[in-house]
Structure formats: structure tokens, C-alpha cells
Short mmCIF file of C-alpha atoms in Angstrom, two decimals:
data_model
loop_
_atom_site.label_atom_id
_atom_site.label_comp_id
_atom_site.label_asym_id
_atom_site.label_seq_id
_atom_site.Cartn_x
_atom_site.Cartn_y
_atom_site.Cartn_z
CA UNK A 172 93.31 112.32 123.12
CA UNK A 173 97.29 112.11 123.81
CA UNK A 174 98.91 112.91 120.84
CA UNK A 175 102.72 111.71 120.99
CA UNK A 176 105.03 110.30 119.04
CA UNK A 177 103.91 107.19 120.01
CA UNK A 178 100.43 107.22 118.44
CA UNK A 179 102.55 109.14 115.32
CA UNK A 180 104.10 105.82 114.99
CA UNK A 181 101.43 103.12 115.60
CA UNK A 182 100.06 104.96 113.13
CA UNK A 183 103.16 104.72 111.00
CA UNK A 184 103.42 100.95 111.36
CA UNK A 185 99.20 100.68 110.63
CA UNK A 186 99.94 102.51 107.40
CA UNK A 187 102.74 100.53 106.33
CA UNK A 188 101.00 97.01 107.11
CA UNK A 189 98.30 98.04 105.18
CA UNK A 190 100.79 98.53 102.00
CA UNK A 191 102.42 95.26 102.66
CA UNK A 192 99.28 93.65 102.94
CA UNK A 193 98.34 94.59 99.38
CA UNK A 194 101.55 93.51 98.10
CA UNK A 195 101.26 90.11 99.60
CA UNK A 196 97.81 89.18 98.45
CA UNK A 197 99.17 90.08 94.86
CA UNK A 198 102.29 87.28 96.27
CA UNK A 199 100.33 85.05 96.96
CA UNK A 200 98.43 83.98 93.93
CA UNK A 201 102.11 82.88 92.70
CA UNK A 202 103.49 81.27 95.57
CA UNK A 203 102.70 79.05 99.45
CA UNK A 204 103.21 81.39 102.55
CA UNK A 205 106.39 80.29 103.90
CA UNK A 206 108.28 80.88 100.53
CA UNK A 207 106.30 83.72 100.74
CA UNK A 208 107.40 84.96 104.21
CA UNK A 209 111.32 83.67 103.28
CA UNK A 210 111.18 86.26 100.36
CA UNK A 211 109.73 89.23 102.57
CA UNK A 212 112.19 88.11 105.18
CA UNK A 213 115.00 88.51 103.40
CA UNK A 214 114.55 91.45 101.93
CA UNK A 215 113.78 92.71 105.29
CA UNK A 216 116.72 91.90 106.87
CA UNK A 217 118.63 92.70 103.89
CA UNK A 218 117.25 96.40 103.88
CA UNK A 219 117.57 97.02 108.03
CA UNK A 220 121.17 95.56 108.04
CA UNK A 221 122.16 98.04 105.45
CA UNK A 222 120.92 100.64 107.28
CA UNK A 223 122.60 99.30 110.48
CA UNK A 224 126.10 99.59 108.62
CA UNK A 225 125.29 102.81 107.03
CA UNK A 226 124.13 104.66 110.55
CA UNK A 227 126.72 103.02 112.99
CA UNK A 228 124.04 101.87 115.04
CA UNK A 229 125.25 100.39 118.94
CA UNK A 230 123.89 97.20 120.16
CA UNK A 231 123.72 96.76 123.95
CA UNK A 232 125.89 94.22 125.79
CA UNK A 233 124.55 90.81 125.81
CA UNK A 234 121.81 89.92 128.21
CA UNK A 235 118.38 88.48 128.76
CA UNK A 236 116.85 91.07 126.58
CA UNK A 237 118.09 89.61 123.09
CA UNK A 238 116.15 86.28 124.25
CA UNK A 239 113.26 87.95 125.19
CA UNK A 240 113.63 90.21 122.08
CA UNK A 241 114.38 87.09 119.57
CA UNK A 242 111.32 85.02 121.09
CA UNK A 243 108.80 88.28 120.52
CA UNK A 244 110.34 88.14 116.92
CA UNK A 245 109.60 84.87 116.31
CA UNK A 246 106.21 84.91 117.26
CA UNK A 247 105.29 88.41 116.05
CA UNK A 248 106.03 88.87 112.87
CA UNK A 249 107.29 85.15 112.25
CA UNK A 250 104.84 83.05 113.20
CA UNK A 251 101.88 85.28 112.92
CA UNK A 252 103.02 86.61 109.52
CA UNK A 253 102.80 82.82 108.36
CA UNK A 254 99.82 81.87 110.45
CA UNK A 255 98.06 84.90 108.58
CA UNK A 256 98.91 84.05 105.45
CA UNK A 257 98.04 80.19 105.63
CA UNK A 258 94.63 82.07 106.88
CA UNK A 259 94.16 83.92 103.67
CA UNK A 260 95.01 81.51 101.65
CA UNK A 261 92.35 79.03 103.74
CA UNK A 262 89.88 81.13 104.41
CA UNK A 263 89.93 84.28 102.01
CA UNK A 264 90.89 87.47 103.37
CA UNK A 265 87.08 88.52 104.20
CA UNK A 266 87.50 85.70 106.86
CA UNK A 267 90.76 86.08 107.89
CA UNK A 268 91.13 89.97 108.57
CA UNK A 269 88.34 90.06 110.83
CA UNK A 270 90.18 86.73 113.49
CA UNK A 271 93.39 87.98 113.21
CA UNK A 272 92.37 91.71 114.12
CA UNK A 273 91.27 90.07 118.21
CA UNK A 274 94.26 90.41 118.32
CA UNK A 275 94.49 93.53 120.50
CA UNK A 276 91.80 92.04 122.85
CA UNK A 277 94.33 89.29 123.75
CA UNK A 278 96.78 91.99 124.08
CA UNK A 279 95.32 93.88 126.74
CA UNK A 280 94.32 90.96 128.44
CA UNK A 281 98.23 89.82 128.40
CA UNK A 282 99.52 92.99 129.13
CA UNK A 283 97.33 93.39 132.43
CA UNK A 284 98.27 89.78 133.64
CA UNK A 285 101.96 90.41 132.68
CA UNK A 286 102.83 93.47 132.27
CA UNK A 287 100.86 95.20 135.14
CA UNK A 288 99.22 98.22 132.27
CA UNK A 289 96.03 99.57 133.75
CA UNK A 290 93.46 100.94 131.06
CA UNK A 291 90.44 102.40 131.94
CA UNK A 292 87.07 100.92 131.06
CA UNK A 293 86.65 103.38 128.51
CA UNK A 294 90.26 102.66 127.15
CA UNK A 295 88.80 98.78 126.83
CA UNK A 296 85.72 99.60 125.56
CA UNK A 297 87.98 101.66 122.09
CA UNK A 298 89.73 98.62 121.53
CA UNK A 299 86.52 96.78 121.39
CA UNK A 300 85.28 99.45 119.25
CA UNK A 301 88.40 98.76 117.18
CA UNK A 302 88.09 95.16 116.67
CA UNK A 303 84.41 95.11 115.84
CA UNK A 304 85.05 97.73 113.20
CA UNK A 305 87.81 96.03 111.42
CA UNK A 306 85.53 92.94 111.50
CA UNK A 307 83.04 94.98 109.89
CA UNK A 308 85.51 96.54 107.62
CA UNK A 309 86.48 92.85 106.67
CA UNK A 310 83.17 91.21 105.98
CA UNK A 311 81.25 90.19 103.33
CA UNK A 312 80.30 87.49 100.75
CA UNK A 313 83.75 85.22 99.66
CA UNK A 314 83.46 82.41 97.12
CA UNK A 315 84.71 78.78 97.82
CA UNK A 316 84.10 76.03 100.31
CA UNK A 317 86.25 76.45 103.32
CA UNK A 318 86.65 73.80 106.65
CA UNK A 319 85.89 75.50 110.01
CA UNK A 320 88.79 74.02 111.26
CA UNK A 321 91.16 76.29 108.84
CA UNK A 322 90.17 79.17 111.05
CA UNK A 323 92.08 78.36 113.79
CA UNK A 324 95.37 79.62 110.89
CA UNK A 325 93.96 83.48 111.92
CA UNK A 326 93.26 82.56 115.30
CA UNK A 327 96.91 81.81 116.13
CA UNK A 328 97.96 84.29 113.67
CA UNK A 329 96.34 87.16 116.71
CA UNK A 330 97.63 85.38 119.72
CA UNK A 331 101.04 85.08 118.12
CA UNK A 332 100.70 89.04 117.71
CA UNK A 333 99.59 89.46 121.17
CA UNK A 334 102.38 87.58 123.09
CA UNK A 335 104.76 89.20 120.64
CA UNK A 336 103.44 92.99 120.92
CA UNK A 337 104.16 91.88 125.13
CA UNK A 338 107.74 90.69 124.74
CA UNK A 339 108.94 93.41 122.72
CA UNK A 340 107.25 95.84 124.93
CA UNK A 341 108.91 93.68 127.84
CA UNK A 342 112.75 93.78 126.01
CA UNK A 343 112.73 97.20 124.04
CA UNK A 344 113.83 99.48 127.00
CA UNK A 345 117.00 97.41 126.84
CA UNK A 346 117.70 98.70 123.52
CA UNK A 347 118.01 102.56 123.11
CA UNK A 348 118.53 102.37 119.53
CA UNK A 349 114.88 100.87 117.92
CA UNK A 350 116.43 100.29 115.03
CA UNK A 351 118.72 97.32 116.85
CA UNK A 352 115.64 95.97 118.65
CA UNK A 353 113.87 95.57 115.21
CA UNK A 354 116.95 94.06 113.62
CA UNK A 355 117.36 91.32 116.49
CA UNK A 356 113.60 90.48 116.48
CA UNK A 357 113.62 90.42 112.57
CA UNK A 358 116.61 88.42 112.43
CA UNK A 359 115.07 85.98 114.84
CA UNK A 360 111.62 85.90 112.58
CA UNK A 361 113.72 85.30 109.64
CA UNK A 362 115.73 82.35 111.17
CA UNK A 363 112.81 80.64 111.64
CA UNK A 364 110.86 80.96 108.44
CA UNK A 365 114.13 80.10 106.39
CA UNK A 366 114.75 77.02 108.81
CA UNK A 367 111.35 75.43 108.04
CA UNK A 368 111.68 76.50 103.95
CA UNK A 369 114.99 74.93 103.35
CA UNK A 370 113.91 71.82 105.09
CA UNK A 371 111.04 71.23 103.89
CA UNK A 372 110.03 73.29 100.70
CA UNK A 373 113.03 73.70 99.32
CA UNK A 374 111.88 72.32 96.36
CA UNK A 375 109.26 75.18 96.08
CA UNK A 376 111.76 78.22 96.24
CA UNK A 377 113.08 78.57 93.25
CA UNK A 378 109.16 79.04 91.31
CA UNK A 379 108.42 80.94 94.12
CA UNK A 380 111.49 82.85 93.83
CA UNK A 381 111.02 83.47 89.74
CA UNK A 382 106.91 83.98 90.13
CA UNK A 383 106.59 86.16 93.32
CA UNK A 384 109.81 87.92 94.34
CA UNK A 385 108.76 91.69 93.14
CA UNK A 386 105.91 91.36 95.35
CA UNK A 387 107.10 89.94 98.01
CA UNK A 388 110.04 92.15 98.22
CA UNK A 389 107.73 95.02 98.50
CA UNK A 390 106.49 93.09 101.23
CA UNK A 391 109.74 92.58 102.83
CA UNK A 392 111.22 96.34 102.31
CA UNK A 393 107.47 97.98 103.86
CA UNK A 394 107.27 95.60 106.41
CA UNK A 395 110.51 95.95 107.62
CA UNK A 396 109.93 100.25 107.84
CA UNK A 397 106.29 98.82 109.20
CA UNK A 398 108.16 96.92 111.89
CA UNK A 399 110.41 99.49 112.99
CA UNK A 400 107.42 101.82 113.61
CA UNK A 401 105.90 98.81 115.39
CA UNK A 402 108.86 98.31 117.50
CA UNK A 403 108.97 102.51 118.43
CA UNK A 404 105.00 102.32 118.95
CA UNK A 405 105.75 100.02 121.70
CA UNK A 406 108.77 101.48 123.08
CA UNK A 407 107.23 104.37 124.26
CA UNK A 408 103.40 103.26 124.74
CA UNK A 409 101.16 101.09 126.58
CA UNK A 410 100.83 97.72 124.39
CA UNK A 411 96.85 97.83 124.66
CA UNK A 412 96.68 101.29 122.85
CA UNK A 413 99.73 100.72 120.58
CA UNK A 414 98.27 97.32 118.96
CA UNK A 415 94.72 98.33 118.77
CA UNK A 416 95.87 101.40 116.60
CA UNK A 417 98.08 99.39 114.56
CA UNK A 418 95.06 97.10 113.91
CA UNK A 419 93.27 99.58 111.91
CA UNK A 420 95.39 98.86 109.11
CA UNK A 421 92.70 97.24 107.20
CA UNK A 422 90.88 100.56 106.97
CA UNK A 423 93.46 102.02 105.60
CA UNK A 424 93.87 99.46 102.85
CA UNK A 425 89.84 100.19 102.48
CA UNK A 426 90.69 103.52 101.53
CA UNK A 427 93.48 102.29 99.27
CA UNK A 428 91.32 100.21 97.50
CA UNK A 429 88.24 103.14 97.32
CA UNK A 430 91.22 105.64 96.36
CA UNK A 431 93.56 103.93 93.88
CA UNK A 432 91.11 100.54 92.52
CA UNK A 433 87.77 102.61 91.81
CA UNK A 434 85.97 99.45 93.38
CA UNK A 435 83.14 101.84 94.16
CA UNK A 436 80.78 98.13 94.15
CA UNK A 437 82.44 97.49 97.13
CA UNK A 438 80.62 100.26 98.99
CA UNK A 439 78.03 98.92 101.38
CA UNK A 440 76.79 99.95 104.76
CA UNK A 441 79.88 97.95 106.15
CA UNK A 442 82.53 100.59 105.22
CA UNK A 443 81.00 103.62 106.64
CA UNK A 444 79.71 101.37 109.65
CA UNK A 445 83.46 99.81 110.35
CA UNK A 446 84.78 102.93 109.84
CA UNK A 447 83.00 105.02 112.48
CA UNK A 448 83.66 102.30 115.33
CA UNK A 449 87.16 101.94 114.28
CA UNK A 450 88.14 105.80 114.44
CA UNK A 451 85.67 106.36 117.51
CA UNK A 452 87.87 103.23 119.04
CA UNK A 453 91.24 105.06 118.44
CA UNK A 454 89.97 108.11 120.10
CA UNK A 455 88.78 106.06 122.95
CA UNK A 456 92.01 104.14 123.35
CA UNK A 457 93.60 107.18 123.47
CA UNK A 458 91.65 109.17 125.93
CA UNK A 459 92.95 111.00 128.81
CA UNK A 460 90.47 112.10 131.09
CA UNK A 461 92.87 112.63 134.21
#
């Protein structure tokens, strides 16, 4: 395997998500996804910019990169945050989790066509590994009638983390300092999410504001250390190992739950199962037989 600091933080950022992602089902019993997301957002922002003005950190002159960079942050973690969400709250998060983790499959495939990365066969075959054990990992009975149609909310929820994960790992090396990347792609996701809020729910935010801001900042201060980690994963790794690692976030927030709920009914063949072909996936991803 190549241990490097890469890896170190892909697994950073899968750790992270998996906190936020606990936080934000809590969020969401009290609130829609885009108020949701605005919270989170903000707080984000809030938190990076802080740290911006309290570490001096230098932006690079202006150039293409800060479009490239602001488009990646709209799609990943704007749109796919709220794609996600919409998912969860459509579909249950036993449906949900499993779409959205393809994700890295579309990766790779965009990261060949565009980006010119060559994995090995074996290297394809761990993120396969990968996705089929989070979709083990993330199965099981849910209650509740659900349209088929709603699953298309996770299915643009991995494609807009695919053709994100690309541009940032197409506009990063433009920014020295990751911490500047992540605030112009943040700032860029945030933009967006407020845009659509203030137009057209702004009705909504002030209960959503009053019912679900403690959780959703949570959300928004994690996510936003998640998303730096995210944004150094890719800066100094190919995007087809970096995503499928961060993708095995939902076994991590499997062990949360087995760890800090004591939902020991939740322990079916599934868990060890997902959990073997996720970690033998990350070990294949990361293989270096040369």
C-alpha cells in the first residue's frame, strides 16, 4: 500500500463526513435541505474565513483557476450536499447511502477521460470493492412508501461529487495554500445554496433557523475541516483513489453507531460483509505493485 499524506487525509475528510453526516440526519427531522445546507454553509464559511484572517493566508493572482475552482465548489459540496439530502429525506438513508457512494466509479471514469490518471485493473477492481461494500454497509429494511423516481436525488448527488472531486483536482495546483482553495470552492457552494433559500424559502429560515441551527452548525464547522482534508486528499493524489477512500465514510459512521448508540440489533451479516470489501477495496486502491 502507499502510505502518504495523501491517504492520511482522505482518510481525514472520510472521518469527518461521517460526523457531519450524523449531525445532519439529527437536522433534518427539524428542517428542508436547503435551509439545511444554508445553515451548514454558513457556519462553514464563517469558521474557514476566520481562520484565513487569523493565519495570513495568500491567495494567488486571479486566473482561470478560481472559475474552475468555484464551479467544482458548486457542484461538490453544493449541489451534491443538497441533492443528498433531498435523497435522504426521499428515500431514507438505507437507500440513499448506497447511490450516492457510485460515486467514485464515475470518478475514475471522469478522471481517465479528462484528466489522463491511469489505474491499474486491480486499482479499479478496490474501488469496486469499495462501492459494493458501502452499499452493503447501507442496506436493509426502511419503512415508508417511496417513488422510484426520487432516486434519481442520490443519483445526481454522486455525479455532482464526481465532476467536482475532477475540477478541484484540475484547479488545486494553482493554489499552494489548501486552505484558500477550500475557501474559494466553499464560498462558491455557499453562494449558491443561499441564492436559491432567500428566493425561494425564505419564508422557511427563520423555523429552520430556531429548530435546527445546533445541528446544522456542527454540520457546517466538521464539514468545513472535512472539506479541507478533501481538498488536500486531492491535491496531492490521484482522484480515483482519493474519492473511493473518502467514500468509506459510512463505515465509519457504522462504527459510530456500534460504538457510541449500543444498536447491537443492527448487527447482521451486512456489517461484517460491507466491511471486509470496503477495507480490502482501500488496500486495493492503494496498491503499488511497481
Amino acid at each position: 500500500m502507499i502510505f502518504d499524506a495523501a491517504l492520511l487525509f482522505a482518510m481525514g475528510a472520510a472521518f469527518s463526513f461521517a460526523c457531519a453526516d450524523m449531525a445532519m440526519r439529527s437536522g433534518l427531522q427539524h428542517t428542508n435541505p436547503f435551509v439545511g445546507s444554508t445553515i451548514s454553509r454558513s457556519a462553514g464559511v464563517s469558521a474557514l474565513l476566520i481562520l484565513i484572517l487569523l493565519s495570513g493566508v495568500r491567495f494567488p493572482p486571479l486566473g482561470e483557476h478560481y472559475l474552475w475552482l468555484a464551479v467544482a465548489g458548486v457542484f461538490n459540496p453544493g449541489l451534491f450536499s443538497i441533492c443528498f439530502m433531498f435523497g435522504i429525506s426521499k428515500i431514507g438513508v438505507a437507500r440513499a447511502a448506497p447511490i450516492k457512494g457510485s460515486s467514485p466509479l464515475f470518478a475514475s471514469f471522469l478522471a481517465i477521460l479528462f484528466l489522463g490518471e491511469r489505474p491499474e485493473w486491480y486499482h479499479l477492481g478496490g474501488v469496486l470493492l469499495i462501492v459494493t461494500g458501502i452499499a452493503l454497509l447501507s442496506s436493509g429494511r426502511t419503512e415508508g412508501r417511496w417513488r422510484r423516481i426520487h432516486a434519481l436525488w442520490p443519483i445526481a448527488a454522486a455525479w455532482f461529487a464526481a465532476l467536482g472531486a475532477v475540477l478541484w483536482r484540475k484547479a488545486l495546483p494553482s493554489f499552494p495554500d489548501t486552505l484558500a482553495g477550500t475557501f474559494v470552492g466553499l464560498v462558491a457552494a455557499f453562494a449558491v445554496v443561499v441564492l436559491y433559500t432567500f428566493i425561494f424559502l425564505r419564508d422557511q429560515v427563520p423555523e429552520g433557523v430556531k429548530n435546527a441551527w445546533k445541528p446544522f452548525f456542527l454540520v457546517g464547522i466538521i464539514g468545513s475541516v472535512g472539506q479541507f482534508f478533501f481538498a488536500s486528499a486531492l491535491q496531492r493524489g490521484e482522484v480515483y483513489r482519493m474519492l473511493s477512500l473518502i467514500q468509506t465514510s459510512p463505515l465509519i459512521t457504522v462504527i459510530f453507531a456500534l460504538l457510541f448508540l449500543r444498536r447491537v440489533e443492527s448487527i447482521t451479516w451486512r456489517v461484517p460483509a460491507g466491511a471486509l470489501l470496503t477495507v480490502s477495496g482501500a488496500i486495493l486502491v492503494n496498491l503499488q505493485l511497481n
